mmCIF file of C-alpha atoms and ligand atoms in Angstrom:
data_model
loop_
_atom_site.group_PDB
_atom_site.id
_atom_site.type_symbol
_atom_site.label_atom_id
_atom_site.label_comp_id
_atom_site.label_asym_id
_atom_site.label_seq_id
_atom_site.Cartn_x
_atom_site.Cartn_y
_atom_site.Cartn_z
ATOM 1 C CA UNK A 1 30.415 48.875 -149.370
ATOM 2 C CA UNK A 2 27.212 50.014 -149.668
ATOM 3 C CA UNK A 3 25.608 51.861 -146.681
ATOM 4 C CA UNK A 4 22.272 52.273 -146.039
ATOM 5 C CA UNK A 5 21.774 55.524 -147.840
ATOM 6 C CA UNK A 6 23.299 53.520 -151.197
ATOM 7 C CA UNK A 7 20.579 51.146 -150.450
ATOM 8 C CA UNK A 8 17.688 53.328 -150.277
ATOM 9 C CA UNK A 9 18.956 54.984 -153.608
ATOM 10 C CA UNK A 10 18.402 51.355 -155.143
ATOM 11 C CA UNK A 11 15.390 50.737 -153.439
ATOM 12 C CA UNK A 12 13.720 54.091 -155.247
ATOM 13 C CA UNK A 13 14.698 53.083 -158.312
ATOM 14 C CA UNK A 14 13.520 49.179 -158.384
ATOM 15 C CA UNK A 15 10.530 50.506 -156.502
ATOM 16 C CA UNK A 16 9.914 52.630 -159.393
ATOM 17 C CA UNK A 17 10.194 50.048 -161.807
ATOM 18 C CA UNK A 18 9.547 46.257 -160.668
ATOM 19 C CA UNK A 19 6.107 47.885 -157.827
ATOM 20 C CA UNK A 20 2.837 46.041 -159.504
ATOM 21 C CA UNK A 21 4.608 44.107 -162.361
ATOM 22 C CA UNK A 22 4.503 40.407 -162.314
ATOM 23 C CA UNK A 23 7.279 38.078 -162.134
ATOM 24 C CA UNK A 24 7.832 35.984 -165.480
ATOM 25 C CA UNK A 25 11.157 33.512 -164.135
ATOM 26 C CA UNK A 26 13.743 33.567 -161.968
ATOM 27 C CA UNK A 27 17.044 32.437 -163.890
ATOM 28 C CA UNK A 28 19.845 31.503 -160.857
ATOM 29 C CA UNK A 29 23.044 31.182 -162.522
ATOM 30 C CA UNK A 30 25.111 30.922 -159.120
ATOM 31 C CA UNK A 31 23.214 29.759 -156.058
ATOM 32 C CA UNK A 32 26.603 30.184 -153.871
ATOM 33 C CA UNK A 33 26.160 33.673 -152.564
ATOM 34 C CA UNK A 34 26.567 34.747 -148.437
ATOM 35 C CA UNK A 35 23.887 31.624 -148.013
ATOM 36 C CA UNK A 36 22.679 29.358 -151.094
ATOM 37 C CA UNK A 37 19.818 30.367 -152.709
ATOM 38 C CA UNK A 38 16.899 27.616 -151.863
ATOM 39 C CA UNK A 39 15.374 24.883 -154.548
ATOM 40 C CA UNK A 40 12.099 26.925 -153.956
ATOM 41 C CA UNK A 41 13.023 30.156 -155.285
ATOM 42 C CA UNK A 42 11.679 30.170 -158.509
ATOM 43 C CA UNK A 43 8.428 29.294 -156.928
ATOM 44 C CA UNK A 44 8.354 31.696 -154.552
ATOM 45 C CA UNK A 45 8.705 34.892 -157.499
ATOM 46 C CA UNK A 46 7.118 33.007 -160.558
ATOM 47 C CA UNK A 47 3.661 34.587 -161.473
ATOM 48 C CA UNK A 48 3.559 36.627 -158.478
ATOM 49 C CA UNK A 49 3.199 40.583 -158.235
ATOM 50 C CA UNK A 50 5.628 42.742 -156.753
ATOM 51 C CA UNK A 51 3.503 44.939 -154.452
ATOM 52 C CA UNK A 52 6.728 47.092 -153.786
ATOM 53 C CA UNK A 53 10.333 47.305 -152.385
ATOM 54 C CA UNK A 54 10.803 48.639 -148.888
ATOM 55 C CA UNK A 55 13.870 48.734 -146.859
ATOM 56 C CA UNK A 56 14.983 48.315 -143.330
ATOM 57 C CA UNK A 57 18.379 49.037 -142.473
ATOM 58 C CA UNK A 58 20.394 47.719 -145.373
ATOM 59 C CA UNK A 59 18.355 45.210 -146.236
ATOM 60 C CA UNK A 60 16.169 45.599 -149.101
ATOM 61 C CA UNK A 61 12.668 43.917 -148.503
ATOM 62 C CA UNK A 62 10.663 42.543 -151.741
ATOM 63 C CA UNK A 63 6.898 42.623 -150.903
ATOM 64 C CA UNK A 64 5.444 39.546 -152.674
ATOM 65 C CA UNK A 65 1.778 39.249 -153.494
ATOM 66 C CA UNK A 66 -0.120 36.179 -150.940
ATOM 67 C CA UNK A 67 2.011 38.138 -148.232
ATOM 68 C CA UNK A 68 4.983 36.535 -148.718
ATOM 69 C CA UNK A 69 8.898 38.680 -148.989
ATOM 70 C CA UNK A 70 12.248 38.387 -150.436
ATOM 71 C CA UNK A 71 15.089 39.960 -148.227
ATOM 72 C CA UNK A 72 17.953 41.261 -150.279
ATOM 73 C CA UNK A 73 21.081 42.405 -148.707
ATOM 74 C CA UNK A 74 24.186 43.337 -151.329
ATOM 75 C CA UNK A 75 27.152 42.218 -148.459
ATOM 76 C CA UNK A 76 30.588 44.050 -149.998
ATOM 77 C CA UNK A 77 29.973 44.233 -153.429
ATOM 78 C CA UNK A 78 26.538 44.031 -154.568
ATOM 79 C CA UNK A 79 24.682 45.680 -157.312
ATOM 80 C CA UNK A 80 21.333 45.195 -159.257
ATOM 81 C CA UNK A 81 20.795 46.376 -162.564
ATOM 82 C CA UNK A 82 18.118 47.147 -164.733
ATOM 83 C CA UNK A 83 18.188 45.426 -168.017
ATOM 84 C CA UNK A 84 15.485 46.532 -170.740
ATOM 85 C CA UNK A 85 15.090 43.959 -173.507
ATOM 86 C CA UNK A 86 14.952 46.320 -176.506
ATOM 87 C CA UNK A 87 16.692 49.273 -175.841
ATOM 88 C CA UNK A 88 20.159 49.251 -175.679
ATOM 89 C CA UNK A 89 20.819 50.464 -171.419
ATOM 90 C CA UNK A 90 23.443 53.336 -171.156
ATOM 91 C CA UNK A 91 23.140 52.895 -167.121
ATOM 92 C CA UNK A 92 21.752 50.154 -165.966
ATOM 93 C CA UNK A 93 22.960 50.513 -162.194
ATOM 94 C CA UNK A 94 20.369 50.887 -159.784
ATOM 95 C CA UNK A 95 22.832 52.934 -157.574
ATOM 96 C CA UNK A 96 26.285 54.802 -158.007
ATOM 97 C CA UNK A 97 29.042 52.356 -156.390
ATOM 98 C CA UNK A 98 31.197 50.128 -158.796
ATOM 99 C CA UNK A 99 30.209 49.661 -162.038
ATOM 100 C CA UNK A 100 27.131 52.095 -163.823
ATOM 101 C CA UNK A 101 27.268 49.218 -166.540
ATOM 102 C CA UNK A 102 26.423 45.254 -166.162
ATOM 103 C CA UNK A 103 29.589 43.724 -165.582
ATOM 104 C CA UNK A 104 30.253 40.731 -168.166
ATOM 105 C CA UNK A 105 30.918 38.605 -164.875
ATOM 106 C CA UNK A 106 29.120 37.155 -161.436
ATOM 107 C CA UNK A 107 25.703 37.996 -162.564
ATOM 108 C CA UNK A 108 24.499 35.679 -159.934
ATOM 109 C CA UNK A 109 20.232 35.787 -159.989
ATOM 110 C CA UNK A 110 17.851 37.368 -162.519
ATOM 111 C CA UNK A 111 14.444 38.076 -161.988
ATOM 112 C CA UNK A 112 12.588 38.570 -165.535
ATOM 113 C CA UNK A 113 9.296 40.548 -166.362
ATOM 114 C CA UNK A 114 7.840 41.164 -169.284
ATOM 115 C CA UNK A 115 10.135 43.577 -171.293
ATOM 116 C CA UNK A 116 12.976 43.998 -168.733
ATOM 117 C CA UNK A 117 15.060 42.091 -166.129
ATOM 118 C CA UNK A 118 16.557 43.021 -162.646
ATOM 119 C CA UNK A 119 20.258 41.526 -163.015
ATOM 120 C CA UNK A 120 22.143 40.556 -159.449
ATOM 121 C CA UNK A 121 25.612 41.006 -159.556
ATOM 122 C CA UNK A 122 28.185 40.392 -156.837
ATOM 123 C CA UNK A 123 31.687 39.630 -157.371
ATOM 124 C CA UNK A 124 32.510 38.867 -154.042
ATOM 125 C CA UNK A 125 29.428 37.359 -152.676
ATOM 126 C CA UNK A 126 29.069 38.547 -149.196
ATOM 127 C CA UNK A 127 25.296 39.359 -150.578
ATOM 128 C CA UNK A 128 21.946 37.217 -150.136
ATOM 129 C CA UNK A 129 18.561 36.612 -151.361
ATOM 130 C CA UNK A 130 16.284 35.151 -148.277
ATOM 131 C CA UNK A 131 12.848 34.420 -148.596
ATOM 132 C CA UNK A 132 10.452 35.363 -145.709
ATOM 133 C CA UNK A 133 7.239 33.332 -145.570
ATOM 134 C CA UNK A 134 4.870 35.897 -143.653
ATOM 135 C CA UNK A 135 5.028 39.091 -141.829
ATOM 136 C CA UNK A 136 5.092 37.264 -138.424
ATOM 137 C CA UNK A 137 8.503 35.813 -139.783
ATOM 138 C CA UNK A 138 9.508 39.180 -141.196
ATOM 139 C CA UNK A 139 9.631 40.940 -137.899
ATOM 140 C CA UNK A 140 11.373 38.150 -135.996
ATOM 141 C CA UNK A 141 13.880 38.160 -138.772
ATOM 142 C CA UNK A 142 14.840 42.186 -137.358
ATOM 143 C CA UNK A 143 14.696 41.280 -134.052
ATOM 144 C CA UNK A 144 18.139 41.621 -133.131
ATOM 145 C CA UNK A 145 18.577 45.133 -134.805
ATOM 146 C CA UNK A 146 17.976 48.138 -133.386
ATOM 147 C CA UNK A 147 16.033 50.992 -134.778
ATOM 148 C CA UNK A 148 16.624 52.756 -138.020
ATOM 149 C CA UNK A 149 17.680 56.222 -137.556
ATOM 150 C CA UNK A 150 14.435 57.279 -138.719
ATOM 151 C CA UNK A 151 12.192 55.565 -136.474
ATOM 152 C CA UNK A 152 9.940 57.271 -133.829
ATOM 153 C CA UNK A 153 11.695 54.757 -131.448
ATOM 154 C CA UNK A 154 14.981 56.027 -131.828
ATOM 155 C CA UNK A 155 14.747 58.790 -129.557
ATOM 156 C CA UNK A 156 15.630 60.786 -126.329
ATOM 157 C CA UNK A 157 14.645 58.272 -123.938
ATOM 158 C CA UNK A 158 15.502 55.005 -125.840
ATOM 159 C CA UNK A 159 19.425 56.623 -126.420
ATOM 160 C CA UNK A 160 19.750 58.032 -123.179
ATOM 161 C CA UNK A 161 18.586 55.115 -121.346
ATOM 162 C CA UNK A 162 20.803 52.672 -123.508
ATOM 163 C CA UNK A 163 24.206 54.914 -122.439
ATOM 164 C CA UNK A 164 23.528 54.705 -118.822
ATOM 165 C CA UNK A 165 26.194 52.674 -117.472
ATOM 166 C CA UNK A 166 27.598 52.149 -121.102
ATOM 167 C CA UNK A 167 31.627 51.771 -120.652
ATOM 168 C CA UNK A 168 32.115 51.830 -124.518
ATOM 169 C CA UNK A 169 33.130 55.109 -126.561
ATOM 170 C CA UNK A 170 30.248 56.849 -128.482
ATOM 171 C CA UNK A 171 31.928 56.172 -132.000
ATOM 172 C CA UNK A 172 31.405 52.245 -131.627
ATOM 173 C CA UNK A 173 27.885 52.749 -130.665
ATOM 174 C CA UNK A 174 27.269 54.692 -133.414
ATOM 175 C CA UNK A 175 27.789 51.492 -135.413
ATOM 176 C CA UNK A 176 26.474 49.399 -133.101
ATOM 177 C CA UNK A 177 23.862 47.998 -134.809
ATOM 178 C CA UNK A 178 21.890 46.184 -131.912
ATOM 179 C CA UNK A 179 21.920 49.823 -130.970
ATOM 180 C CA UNK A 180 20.869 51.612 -134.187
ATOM 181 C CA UNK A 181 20.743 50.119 -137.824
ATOM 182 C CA UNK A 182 22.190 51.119 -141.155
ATOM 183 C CA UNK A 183 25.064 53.898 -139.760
ATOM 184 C CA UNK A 184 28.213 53.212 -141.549
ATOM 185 C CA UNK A 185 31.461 54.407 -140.580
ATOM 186 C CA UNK A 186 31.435 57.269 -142.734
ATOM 187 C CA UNK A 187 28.350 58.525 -141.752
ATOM 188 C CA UNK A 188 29.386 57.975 -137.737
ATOM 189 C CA UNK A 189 32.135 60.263 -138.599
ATOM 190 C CA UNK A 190 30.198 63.148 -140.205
ATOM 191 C CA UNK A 191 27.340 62.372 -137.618
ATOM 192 C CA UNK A 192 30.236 63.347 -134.617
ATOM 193 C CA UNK A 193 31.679 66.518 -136.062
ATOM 194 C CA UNK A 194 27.841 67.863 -136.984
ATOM 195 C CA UNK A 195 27.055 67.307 -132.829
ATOM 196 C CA UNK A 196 30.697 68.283 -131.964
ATOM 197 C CA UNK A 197 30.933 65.310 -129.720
ATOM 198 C CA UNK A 198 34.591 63.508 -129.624
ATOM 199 C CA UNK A 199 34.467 59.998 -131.132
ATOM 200 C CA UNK A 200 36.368 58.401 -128.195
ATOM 201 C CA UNK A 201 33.601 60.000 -125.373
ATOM 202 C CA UNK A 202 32.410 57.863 -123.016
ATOM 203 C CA UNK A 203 28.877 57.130 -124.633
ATOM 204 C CA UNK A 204 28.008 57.388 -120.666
ATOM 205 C CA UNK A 205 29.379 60.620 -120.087
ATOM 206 C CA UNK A 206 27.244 62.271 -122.807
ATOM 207 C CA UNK A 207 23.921 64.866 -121.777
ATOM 208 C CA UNK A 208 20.580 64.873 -123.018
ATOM 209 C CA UNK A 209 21.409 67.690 -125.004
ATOM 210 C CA UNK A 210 24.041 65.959 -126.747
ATOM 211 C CA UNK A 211 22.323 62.649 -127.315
ATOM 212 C CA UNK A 212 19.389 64.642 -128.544
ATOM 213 C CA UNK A 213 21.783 65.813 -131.270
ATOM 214 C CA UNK A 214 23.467 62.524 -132.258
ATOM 215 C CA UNK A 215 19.615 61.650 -133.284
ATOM 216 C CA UNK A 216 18.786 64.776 -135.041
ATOM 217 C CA UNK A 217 21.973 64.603 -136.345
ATOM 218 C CA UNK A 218 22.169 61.090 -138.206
ATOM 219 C CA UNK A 219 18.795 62.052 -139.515
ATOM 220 C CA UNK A 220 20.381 64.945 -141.335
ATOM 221 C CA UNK A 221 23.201 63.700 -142.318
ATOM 222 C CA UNK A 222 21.575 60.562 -143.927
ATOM 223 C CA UNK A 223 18.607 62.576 -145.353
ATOM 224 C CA UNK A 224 21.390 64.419 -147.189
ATOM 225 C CA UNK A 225 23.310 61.524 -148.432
ATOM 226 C CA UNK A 226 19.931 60.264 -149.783
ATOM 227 C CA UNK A 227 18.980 63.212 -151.304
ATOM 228 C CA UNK A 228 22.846 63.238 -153.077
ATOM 229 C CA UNK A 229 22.464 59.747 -153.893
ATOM 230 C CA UNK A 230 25.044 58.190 -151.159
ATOM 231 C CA UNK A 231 28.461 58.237 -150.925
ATOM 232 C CA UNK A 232 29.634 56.837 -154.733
ATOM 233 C CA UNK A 233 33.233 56.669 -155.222
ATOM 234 C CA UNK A 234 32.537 57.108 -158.904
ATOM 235 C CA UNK A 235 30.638 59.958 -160.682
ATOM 236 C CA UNK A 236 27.692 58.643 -163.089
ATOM 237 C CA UNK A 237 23.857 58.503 -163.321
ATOM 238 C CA UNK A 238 21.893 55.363 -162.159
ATOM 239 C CA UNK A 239 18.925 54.376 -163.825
ATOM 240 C CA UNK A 240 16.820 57.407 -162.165
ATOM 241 C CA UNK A 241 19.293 59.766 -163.542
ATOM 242 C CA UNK A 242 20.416 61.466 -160.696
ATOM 243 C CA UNK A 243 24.069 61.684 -159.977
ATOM 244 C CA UNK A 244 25.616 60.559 -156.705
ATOM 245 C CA UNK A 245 27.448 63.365 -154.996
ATOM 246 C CA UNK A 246 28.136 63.098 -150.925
ATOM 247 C CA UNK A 247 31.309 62.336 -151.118
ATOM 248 C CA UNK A 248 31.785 66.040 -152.228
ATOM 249 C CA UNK A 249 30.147 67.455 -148.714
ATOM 250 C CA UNK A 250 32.552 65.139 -146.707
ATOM 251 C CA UNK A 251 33.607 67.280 -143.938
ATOM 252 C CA UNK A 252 35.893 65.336 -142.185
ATOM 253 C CA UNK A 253 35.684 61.532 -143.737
ATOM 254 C CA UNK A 254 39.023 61.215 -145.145
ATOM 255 C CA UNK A 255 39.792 64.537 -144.716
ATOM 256 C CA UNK A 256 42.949 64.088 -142.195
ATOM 257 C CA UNK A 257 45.321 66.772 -142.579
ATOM 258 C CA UNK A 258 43.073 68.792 -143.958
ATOM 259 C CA UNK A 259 41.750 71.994 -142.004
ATOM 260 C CA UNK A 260 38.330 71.978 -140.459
ATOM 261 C CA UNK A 261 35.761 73.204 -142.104
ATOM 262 C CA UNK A 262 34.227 74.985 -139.028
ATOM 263 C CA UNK A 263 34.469 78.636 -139.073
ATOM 264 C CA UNK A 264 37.202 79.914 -137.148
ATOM 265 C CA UNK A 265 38.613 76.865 -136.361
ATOM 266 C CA UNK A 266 42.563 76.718 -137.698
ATOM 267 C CA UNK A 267 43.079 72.941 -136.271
ATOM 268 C CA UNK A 268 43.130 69.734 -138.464
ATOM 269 C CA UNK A 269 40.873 66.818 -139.028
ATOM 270 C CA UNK A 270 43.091 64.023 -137.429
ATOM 271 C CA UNK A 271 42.559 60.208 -138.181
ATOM 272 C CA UNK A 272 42.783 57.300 -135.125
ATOM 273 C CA UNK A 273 41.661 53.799 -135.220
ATOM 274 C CA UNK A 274 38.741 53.205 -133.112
ATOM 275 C CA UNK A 275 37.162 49.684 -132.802
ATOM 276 C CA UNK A 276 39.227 48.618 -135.542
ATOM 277 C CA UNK A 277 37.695 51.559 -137.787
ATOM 278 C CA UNK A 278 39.126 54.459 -139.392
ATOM 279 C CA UNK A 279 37.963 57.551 -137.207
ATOM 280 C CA UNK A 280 38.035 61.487 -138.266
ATOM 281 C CA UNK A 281 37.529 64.363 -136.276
ATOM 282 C CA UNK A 282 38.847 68.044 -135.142
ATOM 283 C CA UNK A 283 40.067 67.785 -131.673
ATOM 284 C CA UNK A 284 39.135 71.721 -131.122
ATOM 285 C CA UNK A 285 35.346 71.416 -132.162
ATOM 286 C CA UNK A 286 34.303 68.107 -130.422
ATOM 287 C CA UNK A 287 34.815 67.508 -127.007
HETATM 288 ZN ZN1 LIG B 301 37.553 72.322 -135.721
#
C-alpha cells in the first residue's frame, strides 16, 4: 500500500511533468473506482492548466487553474504512469511499488496533454479521483485529519496535550490519523525503536522528552524514506530515475528474529499484534 512517503515520490515526479501544461481530454475508461467518477469530470480538467501537484497526507491534490482541485488518493493498489506519445517509455511508474511498467489491465482514467498522458491504474480500486470546487471546500475536506508530520502544528504542546488522559497504547496513535496523518505501520515501527519508546506504552504515561522525540523522530524517519524513494518492495527506477531503497535501512520492520541493530544490544526484534497490526520492536532498547 502506498504510504505517504510513496506518495510524495509520485507527487515530485507528476509535479515535474504535468505543473503549467494544459489539459487536452480526460478519457474515463472505468468510472467504478472507491467512489464513481462524476459526469462533470471532463469539464472540470479540459483546457485548464495544471498550476501544480501538492500533497497532504496521502492524498495527492491537483491545483486547477480558476481555483478549482482534483484530490487523488491511490487506496491499495494505485499507480499513475507517465505515458510519452513518441518515445517508447522504459519506466513509466511515477513511484516504485507494483509494476515500473503500464500494466495491460485496469487503466481506469487518463488525463492527456499535448505529447504525453498521465495513465491511472488500480487493480483493486480502493483509489479515487474527487473534485474540489474552491479552497474553502478544500480545507473542510481535511478537517477530520490531523496534522502532517511536518506541520508547525504538530508539536510539543499539541502531542502532549492530546495524551493527557489518553488510555490507548502509543503504537495505535501513531496511526491514528485524527491524531497525525500519513504514518503507516511501517514507519510507526521504525518511528518507536528510533525514540526507544515500547509500542504497547501507555501514550499517557509518556514525558515531554519522549513525545518531543516521537515528533522529531517521524520527521526523520519519513524525510529518509523520501529521500530513498519509500518503501518499494521491488527494485527499479520511476520516471525521475531514482531508485527506491528504504526497505534496505529497515531496522526492525520485519525484522523479527533478527538481532537489534543497536550497539551492544544482543536481544531480538520480536513481532506482536497491536490494534490488529503487525508490531516490531527490541524489548531491551524501548521501554
Ligand atoms: Zn535492542
Amino acid at each position: 500500500m502506498p504510504e505517504l512517503p510513496e506518495v510524495e515520490i509520485v507527487r515530485q515526479s507528476l509535479n515535474k511533468k504535468i505543473k503549467q501544461k494544459k489539459v487536452k481530454k480526460v478519457i474515463i475508461r472505468n468510472r467504478n473506482l472507491r467512489f464513481k467518477i462524476p459526469f462533470n469530470f471532463n469539464s472540470h480538467f479540459q483546457n485548464k492548466r495544471i498550476i501544480k501537484v501538492g500533497r497532504f497526507s496521502k492524498y495527492l491534490i491537483i491545483y486547477l487553474s480558476q481555483g478549482s482541485y482534483c484530490l487523488i488518493h491511490l487506496g491499495m493498489s494505485g499507480t499513475i504512469h507517465i505515458v510519452e506519445n513518441k518515445k517508447i517509455n522504459k519506466f513509466t511508474n511515477s513511484s516504485f511499488y507494483n509494476s515500473p511498467f503500464l500494466p495491460k489491465k485496469h487503466n481506469h482514467i487518463e488525463i492527456v496533454f499535448d505529447n504525453f498522458k498521465i495513465v491511472y491504474n488500480d487493480p483493486r480500486r480502493f483509489g479515487f479521483f474527487q473534485l474540489i470546487k474552491n479552497n474553502l471546500d478544500l480545507k473542510k475536506r481535511f478537517n477530520h485529519l490531523g496534522p502532517e508530520p511536518f506541520d508547525k502544528n504538530f508539536n510539543l504542546e499539541y502531542v502532549y496535550n492530546y495524551f493527557s488522559k489518553k488510555k490507548k497504547d502509543i503504537k495505535s496513535f501513531l496511526l491514528d490519523q485524527k491524531f497525525i496523518s500519513g504514518i503507516g505501520n511501517i514507519y510507526a515501527s521504525e518511528i518507536l525503536f528510533l525514540s526507544k519508546i515500547n509500542p504497547s506504552k501507555k501514550a499517557s504515561l509518556l514525558s515531554k522528552n519522549e513525545c518531543q522525540k516521537i515528533i522529531s523522530n517521524s520527521k526523520k524517519i519519513l524525510l529518509k524514506a523520501i529521500s530513498k524513494g519509500g518503501s518499494s518492495i521491488r527494485d527499479f527506477k520511476n520516471t525521475l530515475g531514482i531508485k527506491g531503497g528504504f526497505q534496505n535501512e529497515f531496522k526492525v520492520y520485519q525484522q523479527d528474529g533478527k538481532k537489534c541493530k543497536n550497539l551492544g544490544c544482543t536481544d531480538l526484534i520480536k513481532k506482536k499484534i497491536i490494534s490488529n497490526r503487525s508490531t516490531f520492536f527490541c524489548d531491551s532498547c524501548q521501554k
